[in-house]
Amino acid sequence: MKPTNKQTLWLRWVLANAVGEMLGLGATFAVLVYFFINLGNQGGVTAILLSFLVDVFSGVLEATIVGLAQWWAMHPWFPAIKRRAWWIATLIGALLAYILGYLPSTVMDLGAEAGAAPVAEPPQWIILLFAAGMGLVGGAVLSFAQWWVMRGKVDGAAWWMPANMLAWLIGMPIIFWAIDAAQKGQPPLQAGLLLAVALLITGAVVGAIEGVFLVRLTPGAA
C-alpha cells in the first residue's frame, strides 16, 4: 500500500532521529572518551571544570547533526520553519540540557576533590530512574527552544513539549543502560558496536514517539 504523506513524514522523522542520534551522540561520546583517555586522569578543580566544559560543548556535535537531520525530515510539511532557526533552537536547547545533565556529577566531583566522602554508586534501577528523570527535564528544555521556533507557524505547537518529555523519558534510560553495559569488561570494538546500536534504537524510539505528535501538527491533520 502506498504510504500517505503523514506516514512518510513519520518514517522520515524516525529515520532522521535514529541516524542523527547514532552519529551525533556517537561523535559526542568519541570526544568524551578521547578527552578522558588523554586528560581525564588528571586531578584537581581545574581538570574537573575543564571536563565539564568539554562535556557540555561536545553537545554541539549532537545538536548540529540531529537538528539538521530533523529539519530535513520535517521541511516539506513545515516550510515556514527555516533551517538556521531550527538548528539554533536545537543547539541552544541541547546545550542547556547538557548543562543540567552534567552539573550534578560535576558538583559531586568538586565535593570529592574538596575532601568530602565519596558517594557510593547507587543500584542500576536507581540510575535508570534518575535517567528517566533527566530525560523528562532534558526533553522539556530542548523542546522549549524548538517550540519557540514553531509557535505562530504550527497550530498546536505547545504539544511539542510534552511529546519530547515523553520521548526522552523513555529514551534516556536506554542510553544509560548501554553506557553501563559497555563499561563491563567489553572489548573496545564490541563496546562501540553496543553503543552504536543502542543510540540507533534510542533515536528510533524517541523519533517514533515525537513523530506521532508531529504528524498531528501537520496542516489539515484531523
PDB file of C-alpha atoms in Angstrom:
ATOM      1  CA  MET A   1       0.000   0.000   0.000  1.00  0.00           C
ATOM      2  CA  LYS A   2       1.322   3.417  -0.943  1.00  0.00           C
ATOM      3  CA  PRO A   3       2.105   5.416   2.190  1.00  0.00           C
ATOM      4  CA  THR A   4       0.243   8.658   2.835  1.00  0.00           C
ATOM      5  CA  ASN A   5       2.078  11.946   3.299  1.00  0.00           C
ATOM      6  CA  LYS A   6       1.669  11.656   7.055  1.00  0.00           C
ATOM      7  CA  GLN A   7       3.103   8.159   7.079  1.00  0.00           C
ATOM      8  CA  THR A   8       6.027   9.422   5.025  1.00  0.00           C
ATOM      9  CA  LEU A   9       6.616  12.254   7.493  1.00  0.00           C
ATOM     10  CA  TRP A  10       6.597   9.816  10.417  1.00  0.00           C
ATOM     11  CA  LEU A  11       9.036   7.462   8.690  1.00  0.00           C
ATOM     12  CA  ARG A  12      11.368  10.316   7.697  1.00  0.00           C
ATOM     13  CA  TRP A  13      11.288  11.662  11.245  1.00  0.00           C
ATOM     14  CA  VAL A  14      12.088   8.269  12.789  1.00  0.00           C
ATOM     15  CA  LEU A  15      14.921   7.727  10.306  1.00  0.00           C
ATOM     16  CA  ALA A  16      16.350  11.215  10.844  1.00  0.00           C
ATOM     17  CA  ASN A  17      16.366  10.829  14.622  1.00  0.00           C
ATOM     18  CA  ALA A  18      17.703   7.261  14.607  1.00  0.00           C
ATOM     19  CA  VAL A  19      20.641   8.027  12.322  1.00  0.00           C
ATOM     20  CA  GLY A  20      21.120  11.508  13.770  1.00  0.00           C
ATOM     21  CA  GLU A  21      21.389  10.304  17.363  1.00  0.00           C
ATOM     22  CA  MET A  22      23.670   7.427  16.406  1.00  0.00           C
ATOM     23  CA  LEU A  23      26.052   9.771  14.580  1.00  0.00           C
ATOM     24  CA  GLY A  24      25.593  12.830  16.791  1.00  0.00           C
ATOM     25  CA  LEU A  25      25.726  11.193  20.214  1.00  0.00           C
ATOM     26  CA  GLY A  26      28.311   8.751  18.882  1.00  0.00           C
ATOM     27  CA  ALA A  27      30.569  11.653  17.920  1.00  0.00           C
ATOM     28  CA  THR A  28      29.924  13.257  21.307  1.00  0.00           C
ATOM     29  CA  PHE A  29      30.906  10.076  23.139  1.00  0.00           C
ATOM     30  CA  ALA A  30      34.032   9.762  20.980  1.00  0.00           C
ATOM     31  CA  VAL A  31      35.132  13.255  22.020  1.00  0.00           C
ATOM     32  CA  LEU A  32      34.490  12.463  25.693  1.00  0.00           C
ATOM     33  CA  VAL A  33      36.408   9.176  25.507  1.00  0.00           C
ATOM     34  CA  TYR A  34      39.350  10.894  23.817  1.00  0.00           C
ATOM     35  CA  PHE A  35      39.355  13.605  26.489  1.00  0.00           C
ATOM     36  CA  PHE A  36      39.121  11.057  29.314  1.00  0.00           C
ATOM     37  CA  ILE A  37      41.987   8.959  27.930  1.00  0.00           C
ATOM     38  CA  ASN A  38      44.271  11.956  27.425  1.00  0.00           C
ATOM     39  CA  LEU A  39      43.307  14.342  30.212  1.00  0.00           C
ATOM     40  CA  GLY A  40      40.680  12.721  32.392  1.00  0.00           C
ATOM     41  CA  ASN A  41      43.153  11.089  34.755  1.00  0.00           C
ATOM     42  CA  GLN A  42      44.455  14.463  35.903  1.00  0.00           C
ATOM     43  CA  GLY A  43      43.021  15.540  39.216  1.00  0.00           C
ATOM     44  CA  GLY A  44      42.244  18.965  40.604  1.00  0.00           C
ATOM     45  CA  VAL A  45      39.477  21.521  40.337  1.00  0.00           C
ATOM     46  CA  THR A  46      40.774  22.831  37.016  1.00  0.00           C
ATOM     47  CA  ALA A  47      40.564  19.392  35.407  1.00  0.00           C
ATOM     48  CA  ILE A  48      37.027  18.870  36.749  1.00  0.00           C
ATOM     49  CA  LEU A  49      35.835  22.216  35.405  1.00  0.00           C
ATOM     50  CA  LEU A  50      37.580  21.625  32.083  1.00  0.00           C
ATOM     51  CA  SER A  51      35.891  18.239  31.859  1.00  0.00           C
ATOM     52  CA  PHE A  52      32.528  19.913  32.499  1.00  0.00           C
ATOM     53  CA  LEU A  53      33.118  22.382  29.665  1.00  0.00           C
ATOM     54  CA  VAL A  54      34.146  19.605  27.282  1.00  0.00           C
ATOM     55  CA  ASP A  55      31.094  17.563  28.293  1.00  0.00           C
ATOM     56  CA  VAL A  56      28.736  20.472  27.644  1.00  0.00           C
ATOM     57  CA  PHE A  57      30.212  21.801  24.422  1.00  0.00           C
ATOM     58  CA  SER A  58      30.520  18.337  22.921  1.00  0.00           C
ATOM     59  CA  GLY A  59      26.751  18.639  22.681  1.00  0.00           C
ATOM     60  CA  VAL A  60      27.283  20.956  19.721  1.00  0.00           C
ATOM     61  CA  LEU A  61      28.027  17.853  17.644  1.00  0.00           C
ATOM     62  CA  GLU A  62      24.794  16.113  18.568  1.00  0.00           C
ATOM     63  CA  ALA A  63      22.686  19.256  18.235  1.00  0.00           C
ATOM     64  CA  THR A  64      24.065  20.080  14.801  1.00  0.00           C
ATOM     65  CA  ILE A  65      23.710  16.600  13.321  1.00  0.00           C
ATOM     66  CA  VAL A  66      20.309  15.864  14.870  1.00  0.00           C
ATOM     67  CA  GLY A  67      18.934  19.362  14.293  1.00  0.00           C
ATOM     68  CA  LEU A  68      19.813  19.384  10.591  1.00  0.00           C
ATOM     69  CA  ALA A  69      18.507  15.829  10.154  1.00  0.00           C
ATOM     70  CA  GLN A  70      15.226  16.769  11.827  1.00  0.00           C
ATOM     71  CA  TRP A  71      14.831  19.831   9.627  1.00  0.00           C
ATOM     72  CA  TRP A  72      15.394  17.678   6.523  1.00  0.00           C
ATOM     73  CA  ALA A  73      12.657  15.312   7.689  1.00  0.00           C
ATOM     74  CA  MET A  74      10.041  17.945   8.514  1.00  0.00           C
ATOM     75  CA  HIS A  75      10.728  20.714   5.993  1.00  0.00           C
ATOM     76  CA  PRO A  76       8.354  19.572   3.191  1.00  0.00           C
ATOM     77  CA  TRP A  77       5.432  19.630   5.661  1.00  0.00           C
ATOM     78  CA  PHE A  78       6.515  22.741   7.596  1.00  0.00           C
ATOM     79  CA  PRO A  79       8.125  25.086   5.026  1.00  0.00           C
ATOM     80  CA  ALA A  80       7.736  28.111   7.309  1.00  0.00           C
ATOM     81  CA  ILE A  81      10.353  26.693   9.703  1.00  0.00           C
ATOM     82  CA  LYS A  82      13.757  27.744   8.455  1.00  0.00           C
ATOM     83  CA  ARG A  83      16.815  25.511   8.709  1.00  0.00           C
ATOM     84  CA  ARG A  84      19.015  28.028  10.536  1.00  0.00           C
ATOM     85  CA  ALA A  85      16.305  28.815  13.099  1.00  0.00           C
ATOM     86  CA  TRP A  86      15.676  25.118  13.821  1.00  0.00           C
ATOM     87  CA  TRP A  87      19.393  24.399  14.132  1.00  0.00           C
ATOM     88  CA  ILE A  88      19.974  27.323  16.522  1.00  0.00           C
ATOM     89  CA  ALA A  89      16.978  26.321  18.643  1.00  0.00           C
ATOM     90  CA  THR A  90      18.182  22.726  18.795  1.00  0.00           C
ATOM     91  CA  LEU A  91      21.680  23.910  19.684  1.00  0.00           C
ATOM     92  CA  ILE A  92      20.520  26.200  22.483  1.00  0.00           C
ATOM     93  CA  GLY A  93      18.179  23.582  23.906  1.00  0.00           C
ATOM     94  CA  ALA A  94      20.811  20.855  23.753  1.00  0.00           C
ATOM     95  CA  LEU A  95      23.487  22.955  25.463  1.00  0.00           C
ATOM     96  CA  LEU A  96      21.102  23.890  28.281  1.00  0.00           C
ATOM     97  CA  ALA A  97      20.093  20.235  28.653  1.00  0.00           C
ATOM     98  CA  TYR A  98      23.759  19.181  28.749  1.00  0.00           C
ATOM     99  CA  ILE A  99      24.500  21.771  31.448  1.00  0.00           C
ATOM    100  CA  LEU A 100      21.659  20.463  33.610  1.00  0.00           C
ATOM    101  CA  GLY A 101      22.665  16.872  32.911  1.00  0.00           C
ATOM    102  CA  TYR A 102      26.354  17.168  33.781  1.00  0.00           C
ATOM    103  CA  LEU A 103      26.035  19.655  36.655  1.00  0.00           C
ATOM    104  CA  PRO A 104      25.174  17.124  39.417  1.00  0.00           C
ATOM    105  CA  SER A 105      28.171  14.851  38.702  1.00  0.00           C
ATOM    106  CA  THR A 106      30.445  17.882  38.425  1.00  0.00           C
ATOM    107  CA  VAL A 107      29.305  19.177  41.820  1.00  0.00           C
ATOM    108  CA  MET A 108      29.898  15.728  43.346  1.00  0.00           C
ATOM    109  CA  ASP A 109      33.382  15.575  41.809  1.00  0.00           C
ATOM    110  CA  LEU A 110      34.189  19.011  43.210  1.00  0.00           C
ATOM    111  CA  GLY A 111      32.948  17.882  46.619  1.00  0.00           C
ATOM    112  CA  ALA A 112      35.147  14.782  46.482  1.00  0.00           C
ATOM    113  CA  GLU A 113      38.119  16.922  45.458  1.00  0.00           C
ATOM    114  CA  ALA A 114      37.486  19.155  48.456  1.00  0.00           C
ATOM    115  CA  GLY A 115      37.804  16.144  50.761  1.00  0.00           C
ATOM    116  CA  ALA A 116      34.193  15.114  51.184  1.00  0.00           C
ATOM    117  CA  ALA A 117      33.433  11.408  51.496  1.00  0.00           C
ATOM    118  CA  PRO A 118      32.921   9.776  48.091  1.00  0.00           C
ATOM    119  CA  VAL A 119      29.346   8.826  47.227  1.00  0.00           C
ATOM    120  CA  ALA A 120      28.724   5.116  46.664  1.00  0.00           C
ATOM    121  CA  GLU A 121      27.317   4.216  43.247  1.00  0.00           C
ATOM    122  CA  PRO A 122      23.578   3.510  43.577  1.00  0.00           C
ATOM    123  CA  PRO A 123      21.881   0.351  42.229  1.00  0.00           C
ATOM    124  CA  GLN A 124      21.201   0.239  38.499  1.00  0.00           C
ATOM    125  CA  TRP A 125      17.449   0.675  38.916  1.00  0.00           C
ATOM    126  CA  ILE A 126      18.073   3.944  40.742  1.00  0.00           C
ATOM    127  CA  ILE A 127      20.398   5.074  37.939  1.00  0.00           C
ATOM    128  CA  LEU A 128      17.791   4.218  35.291  1.00  0.00           C
ATOM    129  CA  LEU A 129      15.109   6.021  37.279  1.00  0.00           C
ATOM    130  CA  PHE A 130      17.407   9.034  37.501  1.00  0.00           C
ATOM    131  CA  ALA A 131      17.992   8.768  33.742  1.00  0.00           C
ATOM    132  CA  ALA A 132      14.246   8.846  33.130  1.00  0.00           C
ATOM    133  CA  GLY A 133      14.008  11.997  35.235  1.00  0.00           C
ATOM    134  CA  MET A 134      16.871  13.529  33.279  1.00  0.00           C
ATOM    135  CA  GLY A 135      15.087  12.666  30.054  1.00  0.00           C
ATOM    136  CA  LEU A 136      11.901  14.306  31.310  1.00  0.00           C
ATOM    137  CA  VAL A 137      13.698  17.540  32.211  1.00  0.00           C
ATOM    138  CA  GLY A 138      16.054  17.484  29.243  1.00  0.00           C
ATOM    139  CA  GLY A 139      13.184  16.877  26.845  1.00  0.00           C
ATOM    140  CA  ALA A 140      11.349  19.873  28.269  1.00  0.00           C
ATOM    141  CA  VAL A 141      14.395  22.140  27.934  1.00  0.00           C
ATOM    142  CA  LEU A 142      15.215  21.042  24.398  1.00  0.00           C
ATOM    143  CA  SER A 143      11.644  21.193  23.146  1.00  0.00           C
ATOM    144  CA  PHE A 144      11.004  24.615  24.669  1.00  0.00           C
ATOM    145  CA  ALA A 145      13.669  26.110  22.417  1.00  0.00           C
ATOM    146  CA  GLN A 146      12.237  24.283  19.388  1.00  0.00           C
ATOM    147  CA  TRP A 147       8.694  25.292  20.345  1.00  0.00           C
ATOM    148  CA  TRP A 148       9.856  28.903  20.296  1.00  0.00           C
ATOM    149  CA  VAL A 149      10.571  28.442  16.586  1.00  0.00           C
ATOM    150  CA  MET A 150       7.342  26.520  15.929  1.00  0.00           C
ATOM    151  CA  ARG A 151       4.973  28.921  17.700  1.00  0.00           C
ATOM    152  CA  GLY A 152       2.990  31.096  15.354  1.00  0.00           C
ATOM    153  CA  LYS A 153       3.883  28.793  12.456  1.00  0.00           C
ATOM    154  CA  VAL A 154       2.410  25.481  13.606  1.00  0.00           C
ATOM    155  CA  ASP A 155      -1.061  25.087  15.089  1.00  0.00           C
ATOM    156  CA  GLY A 156      -0.959  23.245  18.406  1.00  0.00           C
ATOM    157  CA  ALA A 157       2.811  23.713  18.721  1.00  0.00           C
ATOM    158  CA  ALA A 158       2.598  23.566  22.532  1.00  0.00           C
ATOM    159  CA  TRP A 159       2.137  19.788  22.215  1.00  0.00           C
ATOM    160  CA  TRP A 160       5.766  19.599  21.110  1.00  0.00           C
ATOM    161  CA  MET A 161       6.968  19.953  24.705  1.00  0.00           C
ATOM    162  CA  PRO A 162       5.064  17.017  26.255  1.00  0.00           C
ATOM    163  CA  ALA A 163       5.930  14.973  23.145  1.00  0.00           C
ATOM    164  CA  ASN A 164       9.658  15.421  23.789  1.00  0.00           C
ATOM    165  CA  MET A 165       9.316  14.922  27.519  1.00  0.00           C
ATOM    166  CA  LEU A 166       7.583  11.585  26.987  1.00  0.00           C
ATOM    167  CA  ALA A 167      10.027  10.538  24.269  1.00  0.00           C
ATOM    168  CA  TRP A 168      13.155  11.237  26.313  1.00  0.00           C
ATOM    169  CA  LEU A 169      11.599   9.845  29.492  1.00  0.00           C
ATOM    170  CA  ILE A 170      11.703   6.509  27.668  1.00  0.00           C
ATOM    171  CA  GLY A 171      14.810   7.082  25.554  1.00  0.00           C
ATOM    172  CA  MET A 172      17.308   8.301  28.144  1.00  0.00           C
ATOM    173  CA  PRO A 173      17.344   5.088  30.268  1.00  0.00           C
ATOM    174  CA  ILE A 174      18.297   3.129  27.129  1.00  0.00           C
ATOM    175  CA  ILE A 175      21.417   5.285  26.757  1.00  0.00           C
ATOM    176  CA  PHE A 176      22.354   4.908  30.431  1.00  0.00           C
ATOM    177  CA  TRP A 177      21.865   1.136  30.277  1.00  0.00           C
ATOM    178  CA  ALA A 178      24.073   0.916  27.169  1.00  0.00           C
ATOM    179  CA  ILE A 179      26.849   3.008  28.739  1.00  0.00           C
ATOM    180  CA  ASP A 180      26.817   0.802  31.825  1.00  0.00           C
ATOM    181  CA  ALA A 181      26.845  -2.394  29.734  1.00  0.00           C
ATOM    182  CA  ALA A 182      29.670  -1.125  27.516  1.00  0.00           C
ATOM    183  CA  GLN A 183      31.880  -0.499  30.553  1.00  0.00           C
ATOM    184  CA  LYS A 184      31.606  -4.039  31.942  1.00  0.00           C
ATOM    185  CA  GLY A 185      34.757  -5.549  30.513  1.00  0.00           C
ATOM    186  CA  GLN A 186      33.660  -5.367  26.893  1.00  0.00           C
ATOM    187  CA  PRO A 187      36.361  -5.320  24.176  1.00  0.00           C
ATOM    188  CA  PRO A 188      36.560  -1.817  22.629  1.00  0.00           C
ATOM    189  CA  LEU A 189      35.042  -2.861  19.297  1.00  0.00           C
ATOM    190  CA  GLN A 190      32.185  -4.734  20.949  1.00  0.00           C
ATOM    191  CA  ALA A 191      31.533  -1.847  23.336  1.00  0.00           C
ATOM    192  CA  GLY A 192      31.473   0.595  20.437  1.00  0.00           C
ATOM    193  CA  LEU A 193      29.040  -1.546  18.464  1.00  0.00           C
ATOM    194  CA  LEU A 194      26.819  -1.932  21.519  1.00  0.00           C
ATOM    195  CA  LEU A 195      26.682   1.835  21.996  1.00  0.00           C
ATOM    196  CA  ALA A 196      26.055   2.465  18.293  1.00  0.00           C
ATOM    197  CA  VAL A 197      23.123   0.041  18.210  1.00  0.00           C
ATOM    198  CA  ALA A 198      21.727   1.446  21.468  1.00  0.00           C
ATOM    199  CA  LEU A 199      21.940   5.011  20.133  1.00  0.00           C
ATOM    200  CA  LEU A 200      20.251   3.954  16.903  1.00  0.00           C
ATOM    201  CA  ILE A 201      17.453   2.310  18.887  1.00  0.00           C
ATOM    202  CA  THR A 202      17.162   5.311  21.205  1.00  0.00           C
ATOM    203  CA  GLY A 203      16.865   7.705  18.287  1.00  0.00           C
ATOM    204  CA  ALA A 204      14.247   5.483  16.654  1.00  0.00           C
ATOM    205  CA  VAL A 205      12.208   5.216  19.866  1.00  0.00           C
ATOM    206  CA  VAL A 206      12.407   8.950  20.544  1.00  0.00           C
ATOM    207  CA  GLY A 207      11.624   9.739  16.914  1.00  0.00           C
ATOM    208  CA  ALA A 208       8.676   7.335  16.835  1.00  0.00           C
ATOM    209  CA  ILE A 209       7.063   8.982  19.871  1.00  0.00           C
ATOM    210  CA  GLU A 210       7.760  12.525  18.711  1.00  0.00           C
ATOM    211  CA  GLY A 211       6.628  11.606  15.205  1.00  0.00           C
ATOM    212  CA  VAL A 212       3.153  10.630  16.412  1.00  0.00           C
ATOM    213  CA  PHE A 213       2.726  14.151  17.770  1.00  0.00           C
ATOM    214  CA  LEU A 214       4.422  15.799  14.790  1.00  0.00           C
ATOM    215  CA  VAL A 215       2.053  14.122  12.352  1.00  0.00           C
ATOM    216  CA  ARG A 216      -0.870  15.533  14.354  1.00  0.00           C
ATOM    217  CA  LEU A 217       0.610  19.018  13.973  1.00  0.00           C
ATOM    218  CA  THR A 218       0.724  18.923  10.181  1.00  0.00           C
ATOM    219  CA  PRO A 219      -1.611  21.382   8.428  1.00  0.00           C
ATOM    220  CA  GLY A 220      -5.040  19.853   7.964  1.00  0.00           C
ATOM    221  CA  ALA A 221      -4.467  16.995  10.426  1.00  0.00           C
ATOM    222  CA  ALA A 222      -7.680  15.632  11.872  1.00  0.00           C
TER     223      ALA A 222
END
